[in-house]
mmCIF file with all atom_site columns, C-alpha atoms in Angstrom:
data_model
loop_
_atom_site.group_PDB
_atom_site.id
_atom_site.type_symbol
_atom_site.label_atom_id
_atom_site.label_alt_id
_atom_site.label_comp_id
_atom_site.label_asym_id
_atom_site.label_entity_id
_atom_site.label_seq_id
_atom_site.pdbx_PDB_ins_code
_atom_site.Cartn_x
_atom_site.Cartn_y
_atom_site.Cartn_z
_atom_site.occupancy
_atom_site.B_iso_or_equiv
_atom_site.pdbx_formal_charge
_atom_site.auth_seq_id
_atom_site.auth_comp_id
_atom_site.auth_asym_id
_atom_site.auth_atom_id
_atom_site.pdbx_PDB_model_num
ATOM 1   C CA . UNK C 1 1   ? 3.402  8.568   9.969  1.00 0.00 ? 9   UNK C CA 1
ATOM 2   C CA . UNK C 1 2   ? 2.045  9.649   12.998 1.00 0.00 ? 10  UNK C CA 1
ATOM 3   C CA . UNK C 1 3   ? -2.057 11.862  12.471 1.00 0.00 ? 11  UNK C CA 1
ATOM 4   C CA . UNK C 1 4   ? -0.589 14.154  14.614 1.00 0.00 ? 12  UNK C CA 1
ATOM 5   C CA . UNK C 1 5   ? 2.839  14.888  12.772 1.00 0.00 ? 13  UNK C CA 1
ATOM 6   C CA . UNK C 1 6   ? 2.861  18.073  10.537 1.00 0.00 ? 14  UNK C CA 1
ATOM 7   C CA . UNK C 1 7   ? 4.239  17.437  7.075  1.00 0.00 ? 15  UNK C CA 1
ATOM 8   C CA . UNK C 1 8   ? 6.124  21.274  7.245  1.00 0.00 ? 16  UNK C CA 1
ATOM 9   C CA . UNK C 1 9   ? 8.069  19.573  11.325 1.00 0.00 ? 17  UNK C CA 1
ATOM 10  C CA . UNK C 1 10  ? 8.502  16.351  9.029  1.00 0.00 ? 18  UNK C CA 1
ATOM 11  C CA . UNK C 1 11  ? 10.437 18.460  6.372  1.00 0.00 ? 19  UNK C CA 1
ATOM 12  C CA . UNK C 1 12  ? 12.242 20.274  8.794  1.00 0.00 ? 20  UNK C CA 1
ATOM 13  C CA . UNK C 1 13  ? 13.655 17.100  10.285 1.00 0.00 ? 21  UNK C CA 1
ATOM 14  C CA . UNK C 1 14  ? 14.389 15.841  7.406  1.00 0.00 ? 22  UNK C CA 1
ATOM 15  C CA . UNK C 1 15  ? 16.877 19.136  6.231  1.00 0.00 ? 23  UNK C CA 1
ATOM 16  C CA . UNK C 1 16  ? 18.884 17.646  9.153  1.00 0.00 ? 24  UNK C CA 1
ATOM 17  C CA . UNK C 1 17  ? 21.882 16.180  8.427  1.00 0.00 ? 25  UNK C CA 1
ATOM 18  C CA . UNK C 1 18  ? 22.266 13.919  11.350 1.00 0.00 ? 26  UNK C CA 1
ATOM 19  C CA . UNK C 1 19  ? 18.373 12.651  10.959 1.00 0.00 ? 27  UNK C CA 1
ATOM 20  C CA . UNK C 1 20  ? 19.080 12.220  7.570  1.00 0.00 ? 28  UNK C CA 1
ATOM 21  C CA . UNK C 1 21  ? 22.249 10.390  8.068  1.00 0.00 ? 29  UNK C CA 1
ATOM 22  C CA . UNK C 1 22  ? 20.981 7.941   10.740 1.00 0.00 ? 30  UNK C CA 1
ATOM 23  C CA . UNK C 1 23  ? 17.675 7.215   8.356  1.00 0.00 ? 31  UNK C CA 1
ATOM 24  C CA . UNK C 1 24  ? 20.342 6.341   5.289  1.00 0.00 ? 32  UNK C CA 1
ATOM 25  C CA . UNK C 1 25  ? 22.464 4.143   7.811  1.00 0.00 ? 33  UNK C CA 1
ATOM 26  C CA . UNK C 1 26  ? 19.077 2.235   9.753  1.00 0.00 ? 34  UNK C CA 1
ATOM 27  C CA . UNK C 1 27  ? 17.532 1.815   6.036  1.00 0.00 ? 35  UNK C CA 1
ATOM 28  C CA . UNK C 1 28  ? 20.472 -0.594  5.433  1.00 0.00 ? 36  UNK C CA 1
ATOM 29  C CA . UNK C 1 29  ? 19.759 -2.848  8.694  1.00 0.00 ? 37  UNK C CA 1
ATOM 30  C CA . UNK C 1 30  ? 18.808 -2.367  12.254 1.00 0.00 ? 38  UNK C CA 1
ATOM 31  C CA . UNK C 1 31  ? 21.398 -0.811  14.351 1.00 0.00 ? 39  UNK C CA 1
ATOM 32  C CA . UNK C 1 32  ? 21.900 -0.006  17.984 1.00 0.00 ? 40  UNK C CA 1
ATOM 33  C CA . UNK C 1 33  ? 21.818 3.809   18.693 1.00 0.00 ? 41  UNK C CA 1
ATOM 34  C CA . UNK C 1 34  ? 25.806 3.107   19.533 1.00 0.00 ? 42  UNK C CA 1
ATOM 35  C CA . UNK C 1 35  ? 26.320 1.572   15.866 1.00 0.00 ? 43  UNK C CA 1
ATOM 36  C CA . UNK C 1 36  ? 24.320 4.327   13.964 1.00 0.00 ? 44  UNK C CA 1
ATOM 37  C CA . UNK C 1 37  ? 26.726 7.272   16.292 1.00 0.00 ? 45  UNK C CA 1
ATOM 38  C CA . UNK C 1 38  ? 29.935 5.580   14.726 1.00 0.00 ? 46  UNK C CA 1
ATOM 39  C CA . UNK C 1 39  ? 28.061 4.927   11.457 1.00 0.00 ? 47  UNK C CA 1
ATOM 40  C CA . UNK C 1 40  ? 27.032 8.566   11.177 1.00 0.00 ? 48  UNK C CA 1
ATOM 41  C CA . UNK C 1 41  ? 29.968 10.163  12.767 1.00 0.00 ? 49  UNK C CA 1
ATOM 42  C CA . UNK C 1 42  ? 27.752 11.885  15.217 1.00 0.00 ? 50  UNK C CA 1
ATOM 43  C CA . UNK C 1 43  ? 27.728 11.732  19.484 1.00 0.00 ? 51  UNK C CA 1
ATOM 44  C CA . UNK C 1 44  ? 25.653 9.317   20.959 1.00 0.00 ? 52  UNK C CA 1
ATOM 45  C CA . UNK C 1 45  ? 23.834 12.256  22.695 1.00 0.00 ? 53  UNK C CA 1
ATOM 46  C CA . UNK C 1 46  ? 22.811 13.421  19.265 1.00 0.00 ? 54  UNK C CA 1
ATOM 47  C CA . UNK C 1 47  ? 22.219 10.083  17.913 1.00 0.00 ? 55  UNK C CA 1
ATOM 48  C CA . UNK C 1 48  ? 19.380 9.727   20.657 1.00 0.00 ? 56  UNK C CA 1
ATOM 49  C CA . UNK C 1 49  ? 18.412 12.987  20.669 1.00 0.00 ? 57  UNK C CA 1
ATOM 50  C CA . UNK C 1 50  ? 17.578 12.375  16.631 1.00 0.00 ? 58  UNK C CA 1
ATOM 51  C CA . UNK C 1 51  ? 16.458 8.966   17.547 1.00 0.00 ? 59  UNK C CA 1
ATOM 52  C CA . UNK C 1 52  ? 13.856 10.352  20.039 1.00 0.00 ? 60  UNK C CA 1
ATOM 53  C CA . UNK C 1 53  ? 12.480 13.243  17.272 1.00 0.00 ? 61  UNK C CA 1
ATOM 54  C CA . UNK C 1 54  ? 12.474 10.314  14.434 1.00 0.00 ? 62  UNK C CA 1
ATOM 55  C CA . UNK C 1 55  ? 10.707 7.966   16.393 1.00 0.00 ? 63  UNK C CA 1
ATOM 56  C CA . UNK C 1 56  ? 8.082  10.602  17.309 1.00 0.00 ? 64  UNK C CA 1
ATOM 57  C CA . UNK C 1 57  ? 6.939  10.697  14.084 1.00 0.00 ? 65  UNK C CA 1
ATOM 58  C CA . UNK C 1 58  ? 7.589  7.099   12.983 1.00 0.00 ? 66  UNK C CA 1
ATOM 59  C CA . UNK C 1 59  ? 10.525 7.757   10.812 1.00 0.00 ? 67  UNK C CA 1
ATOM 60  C CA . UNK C 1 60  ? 12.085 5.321   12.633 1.00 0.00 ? 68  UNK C CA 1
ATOM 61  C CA . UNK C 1 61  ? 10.855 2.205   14.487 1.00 0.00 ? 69  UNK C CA 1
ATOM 62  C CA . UNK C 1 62  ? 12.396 0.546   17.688 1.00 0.00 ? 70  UNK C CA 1
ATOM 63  C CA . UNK C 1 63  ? 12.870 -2.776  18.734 1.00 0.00 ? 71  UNK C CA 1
ATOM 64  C CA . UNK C 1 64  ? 14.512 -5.160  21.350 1.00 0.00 ? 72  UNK C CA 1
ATOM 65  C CA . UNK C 1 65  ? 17.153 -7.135  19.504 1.00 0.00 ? 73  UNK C CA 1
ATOM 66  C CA . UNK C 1 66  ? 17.267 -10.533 21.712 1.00 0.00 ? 74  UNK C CA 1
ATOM 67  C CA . UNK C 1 67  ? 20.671 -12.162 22.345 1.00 0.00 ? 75  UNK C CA 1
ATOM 68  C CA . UNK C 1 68  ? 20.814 -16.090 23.689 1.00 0.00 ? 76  UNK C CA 1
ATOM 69  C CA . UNK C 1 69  ? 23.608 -14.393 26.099 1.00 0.00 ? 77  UNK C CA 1
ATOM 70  C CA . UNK C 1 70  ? 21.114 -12.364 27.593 1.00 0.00 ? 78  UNK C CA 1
ATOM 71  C CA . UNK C 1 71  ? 22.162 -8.955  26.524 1.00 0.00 ? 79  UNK C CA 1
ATOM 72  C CA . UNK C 1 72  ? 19.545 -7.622  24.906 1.00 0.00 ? 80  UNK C CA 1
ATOM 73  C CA . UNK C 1 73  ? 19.244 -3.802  23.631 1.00 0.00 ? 81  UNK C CA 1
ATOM 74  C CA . UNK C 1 74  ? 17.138 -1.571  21.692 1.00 0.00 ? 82  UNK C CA 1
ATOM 75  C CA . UNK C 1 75  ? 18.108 -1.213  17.870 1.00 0.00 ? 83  UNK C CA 1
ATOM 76  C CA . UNK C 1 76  ? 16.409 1.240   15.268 1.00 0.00 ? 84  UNK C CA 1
ATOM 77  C CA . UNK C 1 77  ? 15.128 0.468   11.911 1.00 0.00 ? 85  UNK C CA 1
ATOM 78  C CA . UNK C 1 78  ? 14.105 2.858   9.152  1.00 0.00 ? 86  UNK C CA 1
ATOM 79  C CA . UNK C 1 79  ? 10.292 2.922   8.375  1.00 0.00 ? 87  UNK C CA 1
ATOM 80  C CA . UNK C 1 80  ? 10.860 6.378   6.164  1.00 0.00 ? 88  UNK C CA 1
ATOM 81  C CA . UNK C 1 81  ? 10.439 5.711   2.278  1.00 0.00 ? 89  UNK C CA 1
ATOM 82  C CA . UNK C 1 82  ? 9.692  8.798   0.964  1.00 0.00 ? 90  UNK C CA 1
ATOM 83  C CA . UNK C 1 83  ? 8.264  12.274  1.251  1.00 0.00 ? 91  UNK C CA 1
ATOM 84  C CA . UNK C 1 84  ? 6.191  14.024  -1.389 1.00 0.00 ? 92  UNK C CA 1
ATOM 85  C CA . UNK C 1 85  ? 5.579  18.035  -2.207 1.00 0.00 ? 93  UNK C CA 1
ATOM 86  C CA . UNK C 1 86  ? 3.361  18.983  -5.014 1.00 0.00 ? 94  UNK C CA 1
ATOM 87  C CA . UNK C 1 87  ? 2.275  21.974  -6.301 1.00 0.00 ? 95  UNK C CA 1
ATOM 88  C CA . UNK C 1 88  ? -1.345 21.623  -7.859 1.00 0.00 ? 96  UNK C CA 1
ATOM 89  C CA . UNK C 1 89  ? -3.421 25.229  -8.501 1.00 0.00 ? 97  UNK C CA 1
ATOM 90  C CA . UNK C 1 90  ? -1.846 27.519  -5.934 1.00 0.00 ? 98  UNK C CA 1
ATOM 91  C CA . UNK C 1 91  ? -1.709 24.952  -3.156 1.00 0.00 ? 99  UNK C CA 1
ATOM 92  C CA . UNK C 1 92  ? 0.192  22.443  -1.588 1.00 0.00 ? 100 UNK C CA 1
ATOM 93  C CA . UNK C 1 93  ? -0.040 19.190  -0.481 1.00 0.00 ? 101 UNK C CA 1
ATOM 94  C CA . UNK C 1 94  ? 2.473  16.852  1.096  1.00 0.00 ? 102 UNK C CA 1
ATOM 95  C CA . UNK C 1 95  ? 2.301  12.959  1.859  1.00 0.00 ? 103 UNK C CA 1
ATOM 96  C CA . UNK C 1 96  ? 4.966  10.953  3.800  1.00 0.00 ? 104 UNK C CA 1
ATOM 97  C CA . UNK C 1 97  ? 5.228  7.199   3.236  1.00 0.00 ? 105 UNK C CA 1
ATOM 98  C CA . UNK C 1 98  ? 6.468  4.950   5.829  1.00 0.00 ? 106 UNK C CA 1
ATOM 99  C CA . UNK C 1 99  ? 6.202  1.434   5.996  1.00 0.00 ? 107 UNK C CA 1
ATOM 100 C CA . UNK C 1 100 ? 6.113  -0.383  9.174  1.00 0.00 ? 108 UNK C CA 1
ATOM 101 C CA . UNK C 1 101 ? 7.449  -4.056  9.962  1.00 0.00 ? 109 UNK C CA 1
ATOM 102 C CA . UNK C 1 102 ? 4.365  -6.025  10.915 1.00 0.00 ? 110 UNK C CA 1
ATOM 103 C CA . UNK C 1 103 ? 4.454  -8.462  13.986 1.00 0.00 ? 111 UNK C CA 1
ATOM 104 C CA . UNK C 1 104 ? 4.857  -11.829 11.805 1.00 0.00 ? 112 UNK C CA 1
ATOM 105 C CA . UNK C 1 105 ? 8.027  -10.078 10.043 1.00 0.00 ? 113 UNK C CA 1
ATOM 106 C CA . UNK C 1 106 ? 9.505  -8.681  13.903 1.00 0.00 ? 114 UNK C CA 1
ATOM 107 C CA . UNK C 1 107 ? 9.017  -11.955 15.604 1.00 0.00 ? 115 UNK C CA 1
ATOM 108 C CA . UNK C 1 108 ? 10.348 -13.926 12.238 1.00 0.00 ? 116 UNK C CA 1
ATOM 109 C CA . UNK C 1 109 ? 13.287 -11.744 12.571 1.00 0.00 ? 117 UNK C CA 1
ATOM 110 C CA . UNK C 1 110 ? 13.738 -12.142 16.755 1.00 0.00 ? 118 UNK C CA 1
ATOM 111 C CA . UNK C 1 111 ? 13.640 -15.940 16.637 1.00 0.00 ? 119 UNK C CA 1
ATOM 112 C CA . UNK C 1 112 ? 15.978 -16.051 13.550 1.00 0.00 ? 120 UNK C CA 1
ATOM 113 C CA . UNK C 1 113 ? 18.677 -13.431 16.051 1.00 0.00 ? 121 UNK C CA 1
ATOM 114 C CA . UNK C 1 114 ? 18.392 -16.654 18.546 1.00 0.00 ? 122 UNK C CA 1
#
């Protein structure tokens, strides 16, 4: 997660139903923003417009998916594992975990889309 995202904007993403919804579907596999609208039963407009608020605080990581037919486009993967809250004398403290793809695993998975 992002040193600049606040755990409290974090949880408020997450009580949305679309973000949530898109994180479930892009946890499964990388999907194009047009995939995750008809997986999620949302519009495209508020796919990206979830897209762009997930990525900001690296919920959600994008990539180039590269076709031999030249027709390449962006599709979003889920780096969001889990978000704690605890309670520990009179105050909180929150952690997000996110795990991120590293560049041996992205370009093992490019070459293998050729």
């Amino acid at each position: 997660m992002s040193e600049d995202s606040d755990p409290t904007s974090v949880l408020s993403l997450l009580d949305d139903e679309h973000a949530r919804s898109i994180l479930a579907a892009a946890s499964t596999e990388p999907m194009s923003a047009s995939q995750l609208s008809e997986a999620c039963d949302a519009s495209t407009a508020t796919v990206y417009r979830r897209i762009d608020d997930l990525t900001d605080h690296e919920l959600l990581e994008e990539s180039i998916n590269v076709r031999s037919d030249g027709n390449h486009h962006r599709v979003y993967r889920a780096t969001f594992r889990r978000f704690t809250l605890e309670l520990e004398d009179g105050e909180f403290t929150t952690e997000v975990e996110c795990e991120s793809e590293d560049v041996a695993d992205r370009f093992t998975r490019m070459w293998e889309g050729l």
